[in-house]
mmCIF file of C-alpha atoms in Angstrom:
data_model
loop_
_atom_site.group_PDB
_atom_site.id
_atom_site.type_symbol
_atom_site.label_atom_id
_atom_site.label_comp_id
_atom_site.label_asym_id
_atom_site.label_seq_id
_atom_site.Cartn_x
_atom_site.Cartn_y
_atom_site.Cartn_z
ATOM 1 C CA MET A 1298 -19.606 0.638 -12.408
ATOM 2 C CA THR A 1299 -20.598 3.195 -9.708
ATOM 3 C CA LEU A 1300 -18.508 4.926 -7.044
ATOM 4 C CA LYS A 1301 -21.706 5.354 -4.902
ATOM 5 C CA SER A 1302 -20.330 4.718 -1.849
ATOM 6 C CA LYS A 1303 -17.110 3.995 -2.388
ATOM 7 C CA ARG A 1304 -13.986 5.756 -0.477
ATOM 8 C CA ILE A 1305 -11.481 7.241 -2.390
ATOM 9 C CA VAL A 1306 -8.292 8.495 -0.971
ATOM 10 C CA VAL A 1307 -7.110 11.158 -3.226
ATOM 11 C CA VAL A 1308 -3.354 11.863 -2.658
ATOM 12 C CA GLY A 1309 -2.268 15.378 -3.985
ATOM 13 C CA GLY A 1310 -6.251 16.029 -3.807
ATOM 14 C CA SER A 1311 -6.331 19.909 -2.019
ATOM 15 C CA SER A 1312 -5.885 21.805 -5.699
ATOM 16 C CA GLY A 1313 -5.738 21.459 -9.411
ATOM 17 C CA ILE A 1314 -6.296 18.116 -10.816
ATOM 18 C CA GLY A 1315 -6.806 16.260 -7.599
ATOM 19 C CA PHE A 1316 -9.094 18.536 -6.214
ATOM 20 C CA ALA A 1317 -11.308 18.086 -9.455
ATOM 21 C CA VAL A 1318 -10.905 14.137 -8.862
ATOM 22 C CA ALA A 1319 -12.422 14.586 -5.124
ATOM 23 C CA LYS A 1320 -14.889 16.770 -6.602
ATOM 24 C CA GLY A 1321 -16.163 14.587 -9.153
ATOM 25 C CA ALA A 1322 -16.040 11.160 -7.307
ATOM 26 C CA LEU A 1323 -18.204 13.398 -4.556
ATOM 27 C CA ALA A 1324 -20.515 14.416 -7.415
ATOM 28 C CA GLU A 1325 -20.851 10.575 -7.702
ATOM 29 C CA GLY A 1326 -21.998 9.738 -4.335
ATOM 30 C CA ALA A 1327 -18.629 8.708 -3.078
ATOM 31 C CA GLU A 1328 -16.882 9.794 0.102
ATOM 32 C CA VAL A 1329 -13.129 11.051 -0.613
ATOM 33 C CA VAL A 1330 -10.238 11.767 1.661
ATOM 34 C CA VAL A 1331 -7.793 13.938 0.521
ATOM 35 C CA GLY A 1332 -4.666 14.277 1.577
ATOM 36 C CA SER A 1333 -1.592 17.219 0.846
ATOM 37 C CA SER A 1334 1.537 17.765 2.598
ATOM 38 C CA ARG A 1335 0.208 21.304 4.324
ATOM 39 C CA ALA A 1336 -2.686 20.932 6.672
ATOM 40 C CA ALA A 1337 -4.324 23.853 6.315
ATOM 41 C CA ASN A 1338 -4.703 23.135 2.339
ATOM 42 C CA VAL A 1339 -6.156 20.138 3.317
ATOM 43 C CA ASP A 1340 -9.061 21.758 5.675
ATOM 44 C CA ALA A 1341 -9.419 24.819 3.123
ATOM 45 C CA ALA A 1342 -10.249 21.670 0.453
ATOM 46 C CA VAL A 1343 -12.003 19.944 2.999
ATOM 47 C CA GLU A 1344 -14.201 22.861 3.624
ATOM 48 C CA ARG A 1345 -14.681 23.590 -0.536
ATOM 49 C CA LEU A 1346 -15.263 20.177 -1.211
ATOM 50 C CA GLY A 1347 -18.094 19.870 1.966
ATOM 51 C CA GLN A 1348 -20.235 16.982 3.073
ATOM 52 C CA GLY A 1349 -18.767 13.650 2.352
ATOM 53 C CA ALA A 1350 -15.107 14.600 2.523
ATOM 54 C CA SER A 1351 -12.481 14.480 4.997
ATOM 55 C CA GLY A 1352 -8.502 14.804 4.717
ATOM 56 C CA HIS A 1353 -5.160 14.678 6.393
ATOM 57 C CA ALA A 1354 -1.865 16.062 6.070
ATOM 58 C CA VAL A 1355 0.824 13.571 4.314
ATOM 59 C CA ASN A 1356 4.275 14.335 3.426
ATOM 60 C CA VAL A 1357 4.821 11.683 0.818
ATOM 61 C CA ARG A 1358 8.995 12.069 1.296
ATOM 62 C CA ASP A 1359 8.687 10.410 4.413
ATOM 63 C CA GLU A 1360 7.690 7.025 4.217
ATOM 64 C CA ALA A 1361 6.693 6.876 7.796
ATOM 65 C CA ASN A 1362 4.164 9.448 7.721
ATOM 66 C CA VAL A 1363 2.788 7.853 4.576
ATOM 67 C CA ALA A 1364 2.363 4.360 6.805
ATOM 68 C CA ALA A 1365 0.565 6.436 9.412
ATOM 69 C CA PHE A 1366 -1.839 8.676 6.951
ATOM 70 C CA PHE A 1367 -3.188 5.387 5.551
ATOM 71 C CA GLU A 1368 -3.166 3.617 9.172
ATOM 72 C CA ARG A 1369 -5.510 6.480 9.896
ATOM 73 C CA ILE A 1370 -7.993 6.054 7.111
ATOM 74 C CA GLY A 1371 -8.149 2.270 7.312
ATOM 75 C CA PRO A 1372 -9.733 0.294 4.241
ATOM 76 C CA PHE A 1373 -10.862 2.350 1.316
ATOM 77 C CA ASP A 1374 -11.465 1.558 -2.556
ATOM 78 C CA HIS A 1375 -10.356 3.730 -4.772
ATOM 79 C CA LEU A 1376 -6.132 5.648 -4.881
ATOM 80 C CA ALA A 1377 -5.288 8.411 -7.084
ATOM 81 C CA PHE A 1378 -2.131 9.694 -6.728
ATOM 82 C CA THR A 1379 -1.723 13.245 -7.926
ATOM 83 C CA ALA A 1380 0.851 14.954 -6.076
ATOM 84 C CA GLY A 1381 4.120 16.712 -7.552
ATOM 85 C CA ASP A 1382 6.759 18.874 -6.998
ATOM 86 C CA TRP A 1383 7.214 21.396 -9.367
ATOM 87 C CA VAL A 1384 10.357 22.844 -7.882
ATOM 88 C CA GLY A 1385 13.312 22.775 -10.707
ATOM 89 C CA TRP A 1386 10.585 21.326 -13.620
ATOM 90 C CA GLY A 1387 10.540 24.236 -15.289
ATOM 91 C CA VAL A 1388 14.332 24.841 -15.581
ATOM 92 C CA ALA A 1389 16.273 23.788 -19.091
ATOM 93 C CA SER A 1390 19.259 22.146 -18.007
ATOM 94 C CA HIS A 1391 22.029 19.819 -20.407
ATOM 95 C CA LEU A 1392 22.914 16.570 -18.591
ATOM 96 C CA ALA A 1393 26.521 18.178 -18.298
ATOM 97 C CA GLU A 1394 25.189 20.971 -16.462
ATOM 98 C CA THR A 1395 23.111 19.273 -14.429
ATOM 99 C CA ASP A 1396 23.370 19.330 -10.382
ATOM 100 C CA LEU A 1397 22.530 15.283 -10.323
ATOM 101 C CA GLU A 1398 21.523 15.729 -6.358
ATOM 102 C CA ALA A 1399 18.993 18.269 -6.855
ATOM 103 C CA ALA A 1400 17.531 16.055 -9.493
ATOM 104 C CA LYS A 1401 17.114 13.286 -7.500
ATOM 105 C CA ASP A 1402 15.413 15.273 -5.042
ATOM 106 C CA ARG A 1403 12.839 16.155 -8.049
ATOM 107 C CA SER A 1404 11.827 12.351 -8.112
ATOM 108 C CA ALA A 1405 10.977 12.136 -4.102
ATOM 109 C CA VAL A 1406 7.142 13.160 -4.911
ATOM 110 C CA ARG A 1407 6.443 12.204 -8.303
ATOM 111 C CA TYR A 1408 8.229 8.787 -8.055
ATOM 112 C CA TRP A 1409 8.904 7.660 -4.665
ATOM 113 C CA GLY A 1410 6.083 9.081 -3.068
ATOM 114 C CA ALA A 1411 3.839 7.286 -5.345
ATOM 115 C CA ILE A 1412 5.895 4.579 -4.608
ATOM 116 C CA ALA A 1413 5.581 4.890 -0.754
ATOM 117 C CA ALA A 1414 1.980 5.707 -1.247
ATOM 118 C CA VAL A 1415 1.146 2.690 -3.131
ATOM 119 C CA LYS A 1416 2.963 0.592 -0.939
ATOM 120 C CA HIS A 1417 1.202 1.501 2.141
ATOM 121 C CA GLY A 1418 -2.138 1.998 0.731
ATOM 122 C CA SER A 1419 -2.306 -1.400 -0.966
ATOM 123 C CA LYS A 1420 -2.400 -3.189 2.212
ATOM 124 C CA THR A 1421 -5.651 -1.750 3.135
ATOM 125 C CA ILE A 1422 -7.402 -1.125 -0.520
ATOM 126 C CA ALA A 1423 -10.413 -3.385 -1.481
ATOM 127 C CA PRO A 1424 -9.440 -6.437 -3.412
ATOM 128 C CA ASP A 1425 -11.753 -5.442 -5.958
ATOM 129 C CA GLY A 1426 -10.259 -1.735 -5.959
ATOM 130 C CA SER A 1427 -8.067 0.414 -7.946
ATOM 131 C CA ILE A 1428 -4.877 2.814 -7.855
ATOM 132 C CA THR A 1429 -4.098 5.901 -10.932
ATOM 133 C CA LEU A 1430 -0.798 7.224 -10.661
ATOM 134 C CA THR A 1431 0.044 10.250 -12.531
ATOM 135 C CA ASN A 1432 2.879 11.307 -15.195
ATOM 136 C CA GLY A 1433 3.128 13.857 -17.896
ATOM 137 C CA THR A 1434 3.524 14.694 -21.540
ATOM 138 C CA VAL A 1435 6.933 14.870 -21.306
ATOM 139 C CA ALA A 1436 7.001 11.496 -21.360
ATOM 140 C CA HIS A 1437 6.278 11.413 -25.051
ATOM 141 C CA ARG A 1438 7.538 14.575 -26.223
ATOM 142 C CA PRO A 1439 11.147 14.905 -24.974
ATOM 143 C CA ARG A 1440 12.474 18.576 -25.008
ATOM 144 C CA LYS A 1441 15.621 20.139 -25.412
ATOM 145 C CA GLY A 1442 17.454 20.500 -21.738
ATOM 146 C CA GLY A 1443 14.689 18.165 -19.972
ATOM 147 C CA PRO A 1444 16.044 14.558 -20.323
ATOM 148 C CA LEU A 1445 15.675 13.704 -16.592
ATOM 149 C CA SER A 1446 11.967 15.176 -16.853
ATOM 150 C CA THR A 1447 11.039 12.541 -19.356
ATOM 151 C CA ALA A 1448 12.608 9.875 -17.958
ATOM 152 C CA MET A 1449 10.912 10.581 -14.662
ATOM 153 C CA ALA A 1450 7.576 10.757 -16.435
ATOM 154 C CA GLY A 1451 8.236 7.607 -18.456
ATOM 155 C CA SER A 1452 9.246 5.635 -15.383
ATOM 156 C CA ILE A 1453 5.831 6.146 -13.918
ATOM 157 C CA GLU A 1454 4.147 4.413 -17.208
ATOM 158 C CA PHE A 1455 6.410 1.534 -16.546
ATOM 159 C CA LEU A 1456 5.655 1.358 -12.724
ATOM 160 C CA VAL A 1457 1.925 1.315 -13.494
ATOM 161 C CA ARG A 1458 2.457 -1.595 -16.176
ATOM 162 C CA GLY A 1459 4.464 -3.516 -13.216
ATOM 163 C CA LEU A 1460 2.227 -2.590 -10.432
ATOM 164 C CA ALA A 1461 -0.997 -4.231 -12.569
ATOM 165 C CA VAL A 1462 1.089 -7.425 -12.750
ATOM 166 C CA ASP A 1463 2.106 -7.083 -9.201
ATOM 167 C CA LEU A 1464 -1.228 -6.224 -7.644
ATOM 168 C CA ALA A 1465 -3.774 -7.976 -8.895
ATOM 169 C CA PRO A 1466 -6.472 -8.371 -8.551
ATOM 170 C CA VAL A 1467 -5.924 -4.581 -7.730
ATOM 171 C CA ARG A 1468 -6.304 -2.548 -10.638
ATOM 172 C CA VAL A 1469 -3.468 -0.013 -11.777
ATOM 173 C CA ASN A 1470 -3.355 2.800 -14.281
ATOM 174 C CA GLY A 1471 -2.211 6.329 -14.758
ATOM 175 C CA VAL A 1472 -2.870 9.552 -16.620
ATOM 176 C CA CYS A 1473 -0.748 11.445 -18.773
ATOM 177 C CA PRO A 1474 -2.026 15.193 -18.711
ATOM 178 C CA ALA A 1475 -0.737 17.918 -21.388
ATOM 179 C CA MET A 1476 -0.919 21.545 -20.105
ATOM 180 C CA ILE A 1477 -3.703 21.993 -17.795
ATOM 181 C CA ARG A 1478 -5.184 25.555 -16.060
ATOM 182 C CA THR A 1479 -3.775 25.074 -12.466
ATOM 183 C CA ASP A 1480 -2.080 27.144 -10.160
ATOM 184 C CA VAL A 1481 1.044 25.818 -11.259
ATOM 185 C CA TRP A 1482 0.423 26.432 -14.968
ATOM 186 C CA ASN A 1483 -0.951 30.353 -14.010
ATOM 187 C CA SER A 1484 2.033 30.752 -12.207
ATOM 188 C CA ILE A 1485 4.687 29.901 -15.225
ATOM 189 C CA VAL A 1486 2.792 31.996 -17.561
ATOM 190 C CA GLN A 1487 1.342 34.798 -15.346
ATOM 191 C CA GLU A 1488 2.795 37.804 -17.067
ATOM 192 C CA ASN A 1489 1.326 36.466 -20.261
ATOM 193 C CA GLY A 1490 -1.897 34.610 -19.133
ATOM 194 C CA GLU A 1491 -4.378 33.843 -22.001
ATOM 195 C CA GLU A 1492 -1.688 35.193 -24.658
ATOM 196 C CA ALA A 1493 0.721 32.419 -23.874
ATOM 197 C CA PHE A 1494 -1.517 29.478 -23.074
ATOM 198 C CA ASN A 1495 -2.863 30.435 -26.798
ATOM 199 C CA ARG A 1496 0.657 30.322 -28.461
ATOM 200 C CA MET A 1497 1.678 27.078 -26.551
ATOM 201 C CA THR A 1498 -1.646 25.533 -27.658
ATOM 202 C CA ALA A 1499 -2.269 26.765 -31.200
ATOM 203 C CA ARG A 1500 -0.829 23.567 -32.836
ATOM 204 C CA GLN A 1501 -3.050 21.298 -30.783
ATOM 205 C CA PRO A 1502 -6.160 19.633 -32.934
ATOM 206 C CA ILE A 1503 -7.991 21.159 -29.645
ATOM 207 C CA PRO A 1504 -6.325 24.546 -29.457
ATOM 208 C CA ARG A 1505 -6.873 25.370 -25.983
ATOM 209 C CA ILE A 1506 -5.326 24.710 -22.957
ATOM 210 C CA GLY A 1507 -7.454 21.627 -21.068
ATOM 211 C CA GLU A 1508 -9.076 22.093 -17.962
ATOM 212 C CA PRO A 1509 -9.154 20.122 -14.563
ATOM 213 C CA ALA A 1510 -12.633 18.633 -14.909
ATOM 214 C CA GLU A 1511 -11.931 17.379 -17.959
ATOM 215 C CA VAL A 1512 -8.946 15.405 -16.752
ATOM 216 C CA ALA A 1513 -10.737 14.317 -13.533
ATOM 217 C CA GLU A 1514 -12.960 12.184 -16.062
ATOM 218 C CA ALA A 1515 -9.647 10.105 -16.763
ATOM 219 C CA TYR A 1516 -9.593 9.062 -13.443
ATOM 220 C CA LEU A 1517 -13.148 8.723 -12.548
ATOM 221 C CA TYR A 1518 -13.300 6.012 -15.473
ATOM 222 C CA LEU A 1519 -9.997 3.989 -14.698
ATOM 223 C CA MET A 1520 -11.753 4.017 -11.119
ATOM 224 C CA ARG A 1521 -15.244 2.749 -12.479
ATOM 225 C CA GLY A 1522 -13.425 0.682 -15.668
ATOM 226 C CA THR A 1523 -13.606 -2.786 -14.245
ATOM 227 C CA TYR A 1524 -11.908 -4.745 -17.006
ATOM 228 C CA THR A 1525 -9.157 -1.767 -17.544
ATOM 229 C CA THR A 1526 -5.640 -2.669 -15.343
ATOM 230 C CA GLY A 1527 -2.031 -1.401 -16.911
ATOM 231 C CA GLN A 1528 -3.316 1.117 -18.961
ATOM 232 C CA ILE A 1529 -2.211 5.397 -19.327
ATOM 233 C CA LEU A 1530 -4.513 7.428 -20.544
ATOM 234 C CA VAL A 1531 -3.137 10.667 -21.844
ATOM 235 C CA VAL A 1532 -5.616 13.525 -22.038
ATOM 236 C CA ASP A 1533 -3.709 16.290 -23.918
ATOM 237 C CA GLY A 1534 -5.963 17.896 -26.495
ATOM 238 C CA GLY A 1535 -4.015 15.995 -29.150
ATOM 239 C CA ALA A 1536 -0.860 17.664 -28.381
ATOM 240 C CA THR A 1537 1.622 14.713 -28.642
ATOM 241 C CA LEU A 1538 -0.134 14.179 -32.212
ATOM 242 C CA VAL A 1539 1.508 16.887 -33.909
#
C-alpha cells in the first residue's frame, strides 16, 4: 500500500517524532495536516514541511476543541497521535509521596487526549484508514519511583487492543519508542549531552540514542500495513532486551 494522495493527520506533529512522521508521509506523496497546542509552532512546522502540509492549533485537553479541530479538517485517511506533556514525568516519586491530583493531570494529554482525538477523528476517518497511538518503553521496564508512568504507558497498549476491535475495520496500532533524540530528551540531559546519551544506551544491542526519523518509519509502516491491527511496534534499539 502506498501513502501517495492519502490525507494524514498528525496530532503532535510540530516537533520531534510527530514532525518526522509528517515529513516522512510527505516524502511518500501524502497530504499532511499537523496539529499542536501552540499556533506559532504549527505555523513554523508547516513552513518547514513545505508543499502538501497544513495545520491548525488543537488543545487535546479540551474535548470541544478537539471536536472542532476534526470538523475543520474533514475526511482523512490516517491519524498518528504523538502529542505528549512531559511535565512531571521525569521526577521519581514513590506512591506514598505522590500528589494524586497532579498525577491525574499528567494523563490529560497522553491518555485522555488520545481518547478525545480517536473519538472525534473516528467520525471522519476512511473505513480503510488507520490510527496509531504512542506509549513508551517504561511500560515494559518499570523504574523505581515511577509506577504511575508505567501504568499510563501500559494503558495505551490495552487501549490500542480494545479500539482495534471496537473501531474495525479501521486499524488501530501503537508505537513504543525508547530514548529518541528530541528537544525533550536534549533538555533532560543538556548538561552532559552526548556523554549522557552514550552512558544511558551503552548496554543496548544498538548502543546509541534513536533518531526521530527511525521511529517515524514504524508509524508509516502501520499506516501502510493493511493486515496489521491491535499491535504495538517497539522501537528501542533493543533496550527492553537487556
